[in-house]
Short mmCIF file of C-alpha atoms and ligand atoms in Angstrom, two decimals:
data_model
loop_
_atom_site.label_atom_id
_atom_site.label_comp_id
_atom_site.label_asym_id
_atom_site.label_seq_id
_atom_site.Cartn_x
_atom_site.Cartn_y
_atom_site.Cartn_z
CA MET D 1397 -33.84 5.70 5.35
CA HIS D 1398 -32.98 5.23 8.99
CA VAL D 1399 -29.28 5.53 9.63
CA ASP D 1400 -27.47 4.01 12.71
CA VAL D 1401 -24.08 5.37 12.13
CA ILE D 1402 -22.53 8.05 9.98
CA ILE D 1403 -18.78 7.37 9.33
CA ILE D 1404 -16.70 10.33 8.13
CA GLY D 1405 -13.80 9.16 5.96
CA ALA D 1406 -13.70 6.27 3.54
CA GLY D 1407 -10.00 5.60 3.99
CA VAL D 1408 -8.92 2.15 5.14
CA VAL D 1409 -9.80 3.10 8.67
CA GLY D 1410 -13.20 4.40 8.02
CA ALA D 1411 -14.02 1.73 5.49
CA ALA D 1412 -12.95 -1.13 7.82
CA LEU D 1413 -15.08 0.36 10.67
CA ALA D 1414 -18.07 0.71 8.29
CA TYR D 1415 -17.58 -2.89 7.07
CA GLY D 1416 -17.36 -4.15 10.60
CA MET D 1417 -20.55 -2.35 11.62
CA ALA D 1418 -22.38 -3.45 8.50
CA LEU D 1419 -21.46 -7.03 9.32
CA LYS D 1420 -23.29 -6.58 12.56
CA GLY D 1421 -26.38 -5.43 10.79
CA LYS D 1422 -25.96 -1.61 11.29
CA HIS D 1423 -27.17 0.73 8.72
CA VAL D 1424 -24.13 2.82 7.82
CA ILE D 1425 -23.47 5.79 5.64
CA VAL D 1426 -19.90 6.67 4.85
CA LEU D 1427 -19.00 10.16 3.67
CA ASP D 1428 -15.63 10.73 1.99
CA GLY D 1429 -13.76 13.92 1.25
CA ALA D 1430 -12.58 15.88 -1.78
CA ASP D 1431 -10.55 14.45 -4.71
CA ARG D 1432 -7.41 16.31 -3.63
CA ASP D 1433 -7.40 15.11 -0.02
CA PRO D 1434 -4.25 13.31 1.09
CA ARG D 1435 -5.02 9.56 1.33
CA ALA D 1436 -2.62 7.31 3.16
CA ALA D 1437 -5.03 4.50 2.40
CA ARG D 1438 -4.10 4.80 -1.35
CA ALA D 1439 -0.38 5.59 -0.93
CA ASN D 1440 0.87 3.03 1.66
CA PHE D 1441 3.35 0.18 1.48
CA GLY D 1442 0.89 -2.71 2.03
CA LEU D 1443 2.61 -4.46 4.98
CA VAL D 1444 0.54 -6.36 7.58
CA TRP D 1445 3.35 -5.94 10.09
CA VAL D 1446 3.90 -6.97 13.59
CA GLN D 1447 7.68 -6.79 14.40
CA GLY D 1448 8.84 -3.66 16.15
CA LYS D 1449 5.24 -2.34 16.40
CA GLY D 1450 4.49 -0.97 19.89
CA SER D 1451 7.85 -1.94 21.26
CA ASP D 1452 7.30 0.70 23.93
CA ALA D 1453 3.47 0.34 24.13
CA PRO D 1454 2.38 -3.12 25.23
CA ALA D 1455 -1.29 -2.61 24.44
CA TYR D 1456 -0.43 -1.54 20.86
CA SER D 1457 1.87 -4.45 20.43
CA ALA D 1458 -0.92 -6.90 21.60
CA LEU D 1459 -3.58 -5.21 19.34
CA THR D 1460 -1.22 -5.54 16.39
CA ARG D 1461 -0.68 -9.23 17.07
CA GLN D 1462 -4.42 -9.69 17.44
CA SER D 1463 -5.01 -8.10 14.05
CA SER D 1464 -2.25 -10.08 12.41
CA ASP D 1465 -3.91 -13.28 13.62
CA LEU D 1466 -7.35 -12.17 12.50
CA TRP D 1467 -6.13 -11.17 9.03
CA PRO D 1468 -6.40 -14.56 7.23
CA GLY D 1469 -10.00 -15.01 8.30
CA PHE D 1470 -10.79 -11.34 7.77
CA ARG D 1471 -9.35 -11.50 4.19
CA HIS D 1472 -11.23 -14.69 3.41
CA GLU D 1473 -14.58 -13.34 4.47
CA LEU D 1474 -14.08 -9.88 2.96
CA SER D 1475 -13.01 -11.25 -0.45
CA LYS D 1476 -16.08 -13.55 -0.40
CA ILE D 1477 -18.53 -10.76 0.40
CA ALA D 1478 -16.94 -8.32 -2.04
CA ALA D 1479 -16.55 -11.05 -4.62
CA ASP D 1480 -13.08 -9.66 -5.21
CA ARG D 1481 -9.49 -10.68 -5.23
CA ILE D 1482 -7.22 -9.54 -2.40
CA ASP D 1483 -3.57 -10.58 -2.81
CA TYR D 1484 -2.40 -11.36 0.76
CA GLU D 1485 0.36 -13.60 2.05
CA ARG D 1486 1.77 -14.24 5.51
CA PRO D 1487 5.12 -15.94 5.06
CA GLY D 1488 6.77 -13.88 7.81
CA GLY D 1489 8.74 -10.69 7.26
CA LEU D 1490 12.32 -9.38 7.30
CA VAL D 1491 14.00 -6.25 8.55
CA TYR D 1492 17.38 -6.19 6.73
CA CYS D 1493 20.37 -4.99 8.77
CA LEU D 1494 23.22 -3.28 6.83
CA SER D 1495 25.70 -2.97 9.59
CA GLU D 1496 26.62 -4.59 12.98
CA THR D 1497 25.10 -1.54 14.61
CA GLU D 1498 21.70 -1.99 12.76
CA TYR D 1499 21.84 -5.63 13.67
CA ALA D 1500 22.35 -4.93 17.36
CA HIS D 1501 19.62 -2.22 17.27
CA ARG D 1502 17.11 -4.67 15.88
CA ALA D 1503 18.07 -7.33 18.34
CA ALA D 1504 17.48 -4.76 21.16
CA ILE D 1505 14.00 -3.83 19.85
CA ASN D 1506 13.07 -7.57 19.73
CA GLU D 1507 14.29 -8.05 23.28
CA ARG D 1508 12.40 -5.11 24.55
CA THR D 1509 9.14 -6.31 22.95
CA HIS D 1510 9.57 -9.82 24.22
CA ASN D 1511 10.28 -8.47 27.73
CA GLN D 1512 6.78 -6.89 27.74
CA GLY D 1513 5.42 -10.35 27.67
CA ALA D 1514 4.85 -10.69 23.90
CA GLN D 1515 5.56 -14.18 22.61
CA ALA D 1516 9.08 -14.58 21.21
CA ASP D 1517 8.07 -14.78 17.61
CA THR D 1518 10.83 -12.58 16.19
CA GLU D 1519 14.33 -13.85 15.76
CA MET D 1520 17.65 -12.53 14.47
CA ILE D 1521 18.95 -14.24 11.45
CA GLU D 1522 22.54 -14.19 10.41
CA ARG D 1523 23.73 -13.68 6.83
CA GLY D 1524 24.31 -17.34 6.01
CA ALA D 1525 20.81 -18.37 7.01
CA LEU D 1526 19.28 -15.35 5.20
CA GLU D 1527 20.96 -16.34 2.01
CA HIS D 1528 19.23 -19.78 2.24
CA MET D 1529 15.87 -17.93 2.68
CA LEU D 1530 16.47 -15.89 -0.55
CA PRO D 1531 17.91 -18.37 -2.90
CA ALA D 1532 16.92 -16.37 -6.05
CA VAL D 1533 19.04 -13.28 -5.25
CA GLY D 1534 22.53 -12.47 -4.13
CA LEU D 1535 22.85 -10.15 -1.03
CA GLY D 1536 25.04 -7.13 -1.03
CA PRO D 1537 28.29 -7.15 0.92
CA ASP D 1538 26.93 -4.82 3.58
CA VAL D 1539 24.14 -7.24 4.67
CA VAL D 1540 24.84 -8.55 8.09
CA GLY D 1541 21.63 -10.36 8.69
CA ALA D 1542 17.95 -9.62 9.29
CA SER D 1543 15.34 -9.75 11.93
CA TYR D 1544 12.53 -12.22 11.04
CA CYS D 1545 9.03 -12.35 12.45
CA LYS D 1546 6.88 -15.26 11.36
CA LEU D 1547 3.63 -13.25 11.89
CA ASP D 1548 4.44 -10.61 9.26
CA GLY D 1549 2.65 -10.49 5.97
CA HIS D 1550 1.66 -8.18 3.09
CA VAL D 1551 -1.33 -7.28 1.02
CA ASN D 1552 -2.26 -5.29 -2.06
CA PRO D 1553 -3.61 -2.22 -0.22
CA LEU D 1554 -5.64 -0.93 -3.13
CA GLN D 1555 -7.50 -4.25 -3.49
CA LEU D 1556 -8.09 -4.16 0.22
CA LEU D 1557 -9.62 -0.69 0.06
CA ALA D 1558 -11.69 -1.49 -2.97
CA ALA D 1559 -13.00 -4.69 -1.40
CA LEU D 1560 -13.95 -2.86 1.83
CA HIS D 1561 -15.90 -0.24 -0.23
CA ARG D 1562 -17.67 -2.93 -2.27
CA ALA D 1563 -18.50 -5.04 0.83
CA VAL D 1564 -20.06 -2.02 2.62
CA LEU D 1565 -22.41 -1.64 -0.38
CA VAL D 1566 -23.15 -5.34 -0.60
CA LEU D 1567 -24.10 -5.31 3.12
CA GLY D 1568 -26.58 -2.52 2.55
CA GLY D 1569 -24.46 0.52 3.41
CA ARG D 1570 -23.95 3.63 1.42
CA ILE D 1571 -20.73 5.53 0.54
CA GLU D 1572 -20.83 9.07 -0.80
CA PHE D 1573 -17.58 10.22 -2.26
CA ARG D 1574 -16.68 13.95 -2.80
CA SER D 1575 -18.79 14.73 0.31
CA PRO D 1576 -16.44 16.64 2.62
CA VAL D 1577 -18.22 17.18 5.85
CA LYS D 1578 -18.19 20.85 7.10
CA ALA D 1579 -19.34 20.31 10.61
CA ILE D 1580 -20.99 18.00 13.08
CA SER D 1581 -23.63 19.42 15.38
CA PRO D 1582 -25.19 17.67 18.31
CA VAL D 1583 -28.98 17.47 18.20
CA SER D 1584 -31.50 15.69 20.40
CA GLY D 1585 -31.09 11.99 19.92
CA GLY D 1586 -27.75 12.23 18.03
CA PHE D 1587 -25.92 14.42 15.51
CA ARG D 1588 -26.47 16.38 12.36
CA VAL D 1589 -23.74 16.08 9.81
CA ILE D 1590 -23.48 19.03 7.43
CA GLY D 1591 -21.85 19.14 4.04
CA PRO D 1592 -22.39 19.14 0.29
CA HIS D 1593 -24.64 16.10 0.60
CA GLY D 1594 -27.03 18.29 2.68
CA GLU D 1595 -27.74 17.30 6.25
CA LEU D 1596 -27.82 13.81 7.59
CA GLN D 1597 -28.81 12.69 11.06
CA ALA D 1598 -27.87 9.66 13.06
CA PRO D 1599 -27.50 8.69 16.76
CA ARG D 1600 -23.89 7.93 16.21
CA VAL D 1601 -20.99 9.47 14.31
CA VAL D 1602 -17.53 8.03 13.80
CA VAL D 1603 -14.85 10.44 12.61
CA ALA D 1604 -12.09 8.51 10.68
CA ALA D 1605 -11.08 11.36 8.42
CA GLY D 1606 -7.29 10.85 8.70
CA LEU D 1607 -5.38 14.07 9.13
CA ALA D 1608 -8.68 16.01 8.87
CA THR D 1609 -10.00 14.39 11.98
CA PRO D 1610 -9.05 17.00 14.62
CA ALA D 1611 -10.71 19.82 12.60
CA LEU D 1612 -13.94 17.93 12.78
CA THR D 1613 -13.86 16.71 16.39
CA GLU D 1614 -12.07 19.48 18.18
CA PRO D 1615 -15.03 22.09 17.88
CA LEU D 1616 -16.92 19.45 19.96
CA GLY D 1617 -14.14 19.24 22.61
CA LEU D 1618 -12.86 15.84 21.40
CA ALA D 1619 -9.07 16.25 21.09
CA MET D 1620 -7.24 14.03 18.58
CA PRO D 1621 -3.53 14.95 18.87
CA MET D 1622 -1.74 13.90 15.75
CA LYS D 1623 0.72 14.96 13.14
CA SER D 1624 1.55 14.10 9.55
CA GLU D 1625 4.67 12.53 8.13
CA ARG D 1626 5.49 12.13 4.41
CA GLY D 1627 6.59 8.86 3.10
CA GLN D 1628 7.91 8.39 -0.51
CA ILE D 1629 7.80 5.04 -2.28
CA LEU D 1630 9.42 3.72 -5.44
CA VAL D 1631 8.09 0.85 -7.53
CA THR D 1632 9.81 -1.15 -10.20
CA GLU D 1633 8.62 -2.91 -13.27
CA ARG D 1634 7.23 -6.47 -12.79
CA ILE D 1635 10.03 -8.95 -12.53
CA ALA D 1636 10.24 -12.67 -11.99
CA PRO D 1637 9.71 -13.70 -8.29
CA ILE D 1638 12.83 -12.96 -6.26
CA LEU D 1639 11.56 -12.03 -2.82
CA PRO D 1640 9.62 -14.78 -1.05
CA PHE D 1641 9.34 -12.68 2.16
CA PRO D 1642 8.04 -9.12 2.51
CA GLY D 1643 10.53 -6.79 4.15
CA SER D 1644 10.32 -3.52 5.95
CA GLY D 1645 11.20 -1.23 3.01
CA LEU D 1646 11.36 -3.82 0.35
CA ARG D 1647 8.71 -6.19 -0.85
CA GLN D 1648 7.67 -7.85 -4.05
CA SER D 1649 3.98 -7.77 -4.87
CA ALA D 1650 1.97 -10.73 -6.18
CA ASP D 1651 2.20 -9.15 -9.62
CA GLY D 1652 5.94 -8.96 -9.53
CA THR D 1653 6.63 -5.28 -8.94
CA VAL D 1654 9.13 -4.50 -6.22
CA MET D 1655 8.18 -1.74 -3.78
CA ILE D 1656 10.87 0.22 -2.20
CA GLY D 1657 10.08 2.67 0.65
CA ALA D 1658 9.22 4.49 2.57
CA THR D 1659 10.94 7.69 3.77
CA ASN D 1660 10.05 9.52 6.96
CA GLU D 1661 9.93 13.19 6.31
CA LYS D 1662 8.51 16.13 8.32
CA ILE D 1663 6.92 17.65 5.29
CA ALA D 1664 3.13 18.07 4.77
CA ASP D 1665 2.75 17.97 1.07
CA THR D 1666 2.71 14.94 -1.32
CA SER D 1667 5.34 16.01 -3.81
CA VAL D 1668 8.34 13.72 -4.51
CA THR D 1669 11.99 14.48 -4.52
CA ALA D 1670 15.01 13.12 -6.43
CA ALA D 1671 16.99 13.09 -3.17
CA SER D 1672 14.50 10.63 -1.64
CA ALA D 1673 14.42 8.51 -4.76
CA THR D 1674 18.19 8.27 -4.65
CA LYS D 1675 18.27 7.37 -0.93
CA LEU D 1676 15.62 4.65 -1.28
CA ALA D 1677 17.26 3.20 -4.45
CA GLN D 1678 20.68 3.11 -2.78
CA ARG D 1679 19.53 1.23 0.25
CA ALA D 1680 17.54 -1.28 -1.81
CA THR D 1681 20.59 -1.96 -4.05
CA ARG D 1682 22.85 -2.28 -1.05
CA ILE D 1683 20.56 -5.10 0.05
CA ILE D 1684 20.06 -6.68 -3.38
CA PRO D 1685 22.54 -5.27 -6.01
CA ALA D 1686 20.73 -6.94 -8.87
CA LEU D 1687 17.83 -4.56 -8.30
CA GLY D 1688 20.06 -1.97 -9.97
CA SER D 1689 19.04 -3.38 -13.28
CA ALA D 1690 15.35 -3.22 -12.65
CA ARG D 1691 13.51 -0.20 -14.10
CA LEU D 1692 11.57 2.12 -11.86
CA VAL D 1693 8.10 2.82 -13.15
CA ARG D 1694 6.71 5.20 -10.53
CA GLN D 1695 7.49 7.24 -7.46
CA TRP D 1696 4.86 8.66 -5.14
CA ALA D 1697 4.43 10.20 -1.70
CA GLY D 1698 1.70 9.80 0.97
CA LEU D 1699 1.09 11.45 4.35
CA ARG D 1700 1.12 9.19 7.35
CA VAL D 1701 -1.53 9.84 10.02
CA LEU D 1702 0.48 9.73 13.12
CA PRO D 1703 -0.96 10.09 16.63
CA LEU D 1704 1.59 12.03 18.63
CA ASP D 1705 2.80 8.90 20.49
CA LYS D 1706 2.33 6.66 17.29
CA THR D 1707 -0.22 4.49 19.16
CA PRO D 1708 -3.77 4.35 17.67
CA ILE D 1709 -6.42 6.57 19.13
CA TYR D 1710 -9.91 5.18 19.64
CA ALA D 1711 -11.79 7.94 21.33
CA GLU D 1712 -15.30 8.60 22.54
CA SER D 1713 -16.68 11.96 23.60
CA THR D 1714 -17.80 12.27 27.17
CA ASP D 1715 -19.78 15.47 26.52
CA TYR D 1716 -21.56 14.05 23.57
CA PRO D 1717 -22.17 10.27 23.91
CA GLY D 1718 -22.36 8.65 20.47
CA LEU D 1719 -19.43 10.68 19.01
CA PHE D 1720 -16.40 8.55 18.34
CA ALA D 1721 -13.13 9.09 16.50
CA ALA D 1722 -10.38 6.75 15.22
CA ALA D 1723 -6.93 7.56 13.95
CA CYS D 1724 -3.84 5.48 13.51
CA HIS D 1725 -0.76 4.69 11.58
CA SER D 1726 -0.74 1.18 10.19
CA GLY D 1727 -4.34 1.20 9.20
CA VAL D 1728 -3.71 -1.72 6.83
CA THR D 1729 -2.28 -3.92 9.55
CA LEU D 1730 -5.05 -3.01 11.99
CA ALA D 1731 -7.92 -3.37 9.40
CA ALA D 1732 -8.88 -6.83 10.69
CA VAL D 1733 -9.13 -5.76 14.31
CA HIS D 1734 -10.89 -2.58 13.32
CA ALA D 1735 -13.61 -4.61 11.62
CA ALA D 1736 -13.84 -7.35 14.25
CA VAL D 1737 -13.30 -5.45 17.53
CA ILE D 1738 -13.32 -1.58 17.21
CA ALA D 1739 -16.33 -1.48 14.90
CA PRO D 1740 -18.68 -3.45 17.19
CA ALA D 1741 -17.39 -1.41 20.13
CA MET D 1742 -18.18 1.93 18.44
CA GLY D 1743 -21.49 0.54 17.18
CA GLY D 1744 -22.34 -0.75 20.66
CA SER D 1745 -22.73 1.39 23.75
CA HIS D 1746 -19.35 2.49 24.97
CA LEU D 1747 -15.82 1.69 24.25
CA PRO D 1748 -14.86 -1.16 26.60
CA GLU D 1749 -12.39 -0.71 29.43
CA ASP D 1750 -9.74 -2.82 27.67
CA LEU D 1751 -9.42 -0.21 24.95
CA ALA D 1752 -8.58 2.52 27.61
CA ALA D 1753 -4.91 2.45 26.56
CA PHE D 1754 -6.02 3.91 23.26
CA SER D 1755 -8.22 6.64 24.55
CA ASN D 1756 -7.42 10.23 23.81
CA GLY D 1757 -7.41 10.87 27.53
CA ARG D 1758 -3.92 9.50 27.72
CA PHE D 1759 -2.52 12.72 26.29
CA ASN D 1760 -3.77 14.75 29.18
CA VAL D 1761 -1.62 13.08 31.76
CA GLN D 1762 0.64 15.70 33.45
CA LYS D 1763 4.34 15.01 33.22
CA CYS D 1764 6.07 14.56 36.54
CA ALA D 1765 8.50 17.43 37.34
CA MET X 1066 -1.19 -7.14 -39.34
CA PHE X 1067 -0.52 -3.58 -40.33
CA LYS X 1068 1.45 -2.35 -43.35
CA SER X 1069 3.78 0.69 -43.37
CA VAL X 1070 2.55 3.77 -45.33
CA HIS X 1071 6.09 3.94 -46.78
CA GLU X 1072 5.85 0.46 -48.18
CA LYS X 1073 5.64 0.82 -52.06
CA PRO X 1074 6.39 -1.80 -54.73
CA GLY X 1075 9.92 -1.29 -55.99
CA LYS X 1076 10.86 1.10 -53.19
CA ALA X 1077 13.56 -0.14 -50.70
CA SER X 1078 13.17 0.34 -46.99
CA ASP X 1079 15.65 2.63 -45.18
CA MET X 1080 17.09 -0.13 -43.07
CA THR X 1081 16.76 -3.68 -41.93
CA VAL X 1082 16.17 -4.76 -38.28
CA LEU X 1083 15.88 -8.28 -36.81
CA VAL X 1084 12.65 -9.25 -35.14
CA ASN X 1085 13.08 -12.56 -33.28
CA GLY X 1086 15.91 -13.33 -35.69
CA VAL X 1087 13.93 -12.54 -38.85
CA GLU X 1088 14.98 -9.64 -41.05
CA ILE X 1089 12.26 -6.99 -41.63
CA GLY X 1090 12.39 -3.63 -43.48
CA ALA X 1091 12.01 -0.38 -41.43
CA TRP X 1092 11.91 3.31 -42.17
CA ASN X 1093 13.69 6.26 -40.62
CA GLY X 1094 11.79 7.85 -37.79
CA GLU X 1095 9.49 4.88 -36.93
CA THR X 1096 9.55 3.25 -33.55
CA VAL X 1097 10.19 -0.31 -32.48
CA ALA X 1098 6.48 -0.65 -31.63
CA SER X 1099 5.46 0.26 -35.16
CA VAL X 1100 7.67 -2.45 -36.53
CA LEU X 1101 6.19 -4.97 -34.00
CA LEU X 1102 2.67 -4.14 -35.34
CA ARG X 1103 3.62 -5.48 -38.76
CA ALA X 1104 6.00 -8.34 -37.86
CA PRO X 1105 4.11 -11.62 -37.70
CA GLY X 1106 3.95 -13.34 -34.32
CA ALA X 1107 5.89 -10.55 -32.51
CA GLY X 1108 3.49 -10.10 -29.58
CA ARG X 1109 4.43 -10.83 -25.93
CA GLY X 1110 2.68 -12.51 -23.01
CA SER X 1111 1.25 -10.28 -20.25
CA THR X 1112 3.24 -10.60 -17.16
CA VAL X 1113 0.09 -10.95 -15.06
CA SER X 1114 -2.47 -12.73 -17.10
CA ARG X 1115 -0.12 -14.34 -19.70
CA THR X 1116 -2.57 -13.37 -22.44
CA PRO X 1117 -1.01 -12.19 -25.79
CA ARG X 1118 -0.35 -8.52 -26.16
CA LEU X 1119 0.70 -6.05 -28.85
CA PRO X 1120 1.70 -2.33 -28.55
CA TYR X 1121 -1.35 -0.20 -27.80
CA CYS X 1122 -1.16 3.44 -26.83
CA GLN X 1123 1.99 4.26 -28.80
CA MET X 1124 2.84 7.06 -26.34
CA GLY X 1125 4.59 5.45 -23.35
CA VAL X 1126 1.67 4.90 -20.93
CA CYS X 1127 0.26 1.44 -21.22
CA PHE X 1128 3.43 -0.68 -21.18
CA GLU X 1129 1.94 -3.17 -23.62
CA CYS X 1130 4.95 -2.79 -25.95
CA LEU X 1131 7.55 -4.10 -23.57
CA VAL X 1132 10.25 -5.74 -25.64
CA ILE X 1133 13.96 -6.77 -25.59
CA VAL X 1134 16.03 -4.32 -27.68
CA ASP X 1135 19.72 -5.24 -28.35
CA GLY X 1136 19.65 -7.36 -25.18
CA ASN X 1137 17.97 -4.79 -22.90
CA ALA X 1138 14.77 -6.10 -21.51
CA SER X 1139 11.53 -4.24 -20.67
CA MET X 1140 12.18 -1.43 -23.14
CA GLN X 1141 8.97 0.42 -24.16
CA GLY X 1142 9.06 -0.19 -27.86
CA CYS X 1143 6.93 2.83 -28.63
CA LEU X 1144 9.59 5.16 -27.18
CA VAL X 1145 12.55 3.67 -29.01
CA PRO X 1146 13.28 4.74 -32.64
CA VAL X 1147 14.63 1.99 -34.92
CA ALA X 1148 18.26 1.82 -35.96
CA PRO X 1149 19.89 -0.29 -38.63
CA GLY X 1150 20.61 -3.81 -37.60
CA MET X 1151 18.71 -3.51 -34.30
CA ARG X 1152 17.94 -6.81 -32.60
CA ILE X 1153 14.35 -6.82 -31.34
CA GLU X 1154 13.09 -9.84 -29.39
CA SER X 1155 9.69 -10.68 -27.80
CA GLN X 1156 9.72 -10.70 -24.04
CA HIS X 1157 7.63 -13.46 -22.57
CA GLY X 1158 6.49 -13.10 -19.01
CA PRO X 1159 8.18 -10.95 -16.44
CA ARG X 1160 11.80 -9.99 -16.73
CA GLU X 1161 14.40 -12.03 -14.96
CA ILE X 1162 17.04 -10.05 -13.14
CA SER X 1163 20.44 -11.55 -12.82
CA LYS X 1164 21.54 -12.85 -9.43
C1 FAD L 2049 4.03 6.06 2.76
C2 FAD L 2049 3.13 5.24 3.70
C3 FAD L 2049 3.35 3.92 3.91
C4 FAD L 2049 2.58 3.20 4.80
N1 FAD L 2049 2.77 1.85 4.93
C5 FAD L 2049 1.84 1.13 5.69
C6 FAD L 2049 2.03 -0.27 5.78
O1 FAD L 2049 2.96 -0.84 5.17
N2 FAD L 2049 1.22 -0.98 6.53
C7 FAD L 2049 0.22 -0.32 7.26
O2 FAD L 2049 -0.48 -0.99 8.02
N3 FAD L 2049 -0.01 1.01 7.19
C8 FAD L 2049 0.86 1.76 6.40
N4 FAD L 2049 0.66 3.13 6.31
C9 FAD L 2049 -0.43 3.76 7.12
C10 FAD L 2049 -1.73 3.60 6.59
O3 FAD L 2049 -1.78 3.87 5.20
C11 FAD L 2049 -2.66 4.52 7.38
O4 FAD L 2049 -2.70 4.19 8.69
C12 FAD L 2049 -4.09 4.47 6.87
O5 FAD L 2049 -4.14 4.61 5.52
C13 FAD L 2049 -4.83 5.64 7.51
O6 FAD L 2049 -6.13 5.50 6.92
P1 FAD L 2049 -7.19 6.58 7.20
O7 FAD L 2049 -8.39 5.99 6.67
O8 FAD L 2049 -7.14 7.01 8.62
O9 FAD L 2049 -6.68 7.93 6.52
P2 FAD L 2049 -6.64 8.29 4.97
O10 FAD L 2049 -6.33 7.15 4.09
O11 FAD L 2049 -5.76 9.54 4.90
O12 FAD L 2049 -8.13 8.67 4.64
C14 FAD L 2049 -8.78 9.70 5.23
C15 FAD L 2049 -10.07 9.93 4.43
O13 FAD L 2049 -10.87 10.88 5.10
C16 FAD L 2049 -11.46 11.69 4.05
N5 FAD L 2049 -11.82 12.97 4.66
C17 FAD L 2049 -10.94 13.91 5.00
N6 FAD L 2049 -11.67 15.01 5.45
C18 FAD L 2049 -12.98 14.69 5.34
C19 FAD L 2049 -14.19 15.37 5.63
N7 FAD L 2049 -14.21 16.63 6.04
N8 FAD L 2049 -15.39 14.75 5.39
C20 FAD L 2049 -15.41 13.48 4.79
N9 FAD L 2049 -14.25 12.77 4.62
C21 FAD L 2049 -13.06 13.37 4.85
C22 FAD L 2049 -10.41 11.77 3.02
O14 FAD L 2049 -11.01 12.17 1.75
C23 FAD L 2049 -9.81 10.42 3.01
O15 FAD L 2049 -10.44 9.49 2.06
C24 FAD L 2049 1.50 3.89 5.44
C25 FAD L 2049 1.22 5.18 5.26
C26 FAD L 2049 2.04 5.88 4.33
C27 FAD L 2049 1.76 7.35 4.04
S1 FES L 2050 2.45 1.16 -26.59
FE1 FES L 2050 1.74 1.93 -24.78
S2 FES L 2050 3.56 2.27 -23.63
FE2 FES L 2050 4.28 1.64 -25.56
#
């Protein structure tokens, strides 16, 4: 079979790119890694989140907004093609503030983002108004207020990933799991991709292998500067609806479970700790004391894929045209824009100029003395 | 419904528990889930699909045995041994947490 694009990595980034390309009629093959690989796509919090993103990077902030606006249509089309349910809602989202200092800090972040020209769609909400937004629960005494952004939403991230995988197949693509790629080698007219699946050849290769991306692209001179960060999450039993708005660190899923998370730890394994469970549970019960009576049913950890400056990287090799790489935190939020904008760009000729802010070249800029 | 292997004509049970207000005999060492399997109409509604459910795995993994024991909701019945006079109530739908 003729293959237009080989995508390495079937996480939410690789899968969204494969889906977007398949929608444009490309023949895609997606190769995914080993069972034990870290998979942020299966461990994340499920927010489709705008507020605070890219508060120091206007292009990232704009890309996030674009994705957030594309999400409803993206979800509708994806769930139709995959014939699958994707729980998604966009009621706006909250960042709870548990002291005057936290409140002032959030207000400053909003200010900074709006000063960059972003629309003023995030507002600070004082405790009294917040109580009206959350009639089913009582707030803890420490809650001063919250920051509310009407663009924020949340999704079941496992349903999202499963739907992307299914849609790729429906659209004529192929996904090979347990096929960790060993190397990519340039050949005339494209690339040979070598691994347990044997050798595959295509004119284009997109590497979206999460934290394993640099190991695949750097031998070909394509730098992808990134680091990992562990995040632990707690989830409660299903309870009657109490949280009509997703929050950063606290959201109730469509099925009723309450997710509490995530920590930010400079640790590169996916084990969980009692210390983090305590810290997460304490903050959640300071916000909503009644959560203290909910049973925790699971705790897990995932590794964030963090470009060094936290802004997504969409890179294209200058030495080997046709070789691309993508890495980002917030791959759930950006899934819609990945499918609609980044995929066609990587499946087309070159990455357009307006994506230059996301190139890997930005890391080479010399610091002024 | 199931019947306990201990149940013999003329032999008394070790204790009595209440299932949805109705007295039922129980034996030392058995779990709340095992009582639910022989108490008529003691199932619960799934929190997601609302379909009727009974204890299934008997070993703490499936959460099909969620039940209110002595006023505590969402207990896994298969992990709780019976005690004399225990009040066992079916839990319908997701648990409510107090305000
Ligand atoms: C705790 C936590 C909470 C998060 N919360 C949110 C959130 O609320 N909202 C949001 O938008 N984002 C969130 N994220 C971030 C989001 O999950 C990631 O941005 C996203 O999952 C990254 O996806 P990925 O596909 O790049 O990487 P991964 O999901 O890590 O997938 C990489 C894939 O590449 C494969 N691979 C690796 N090596 C090879 C190889 N050699 N050959 C072939 N395949 C290979 C792996 O098997 C894996 O499947 C969170 C992340 C974490 C950890
Ligand atoms: S019967 Fe499965 S958890 Fe109790």
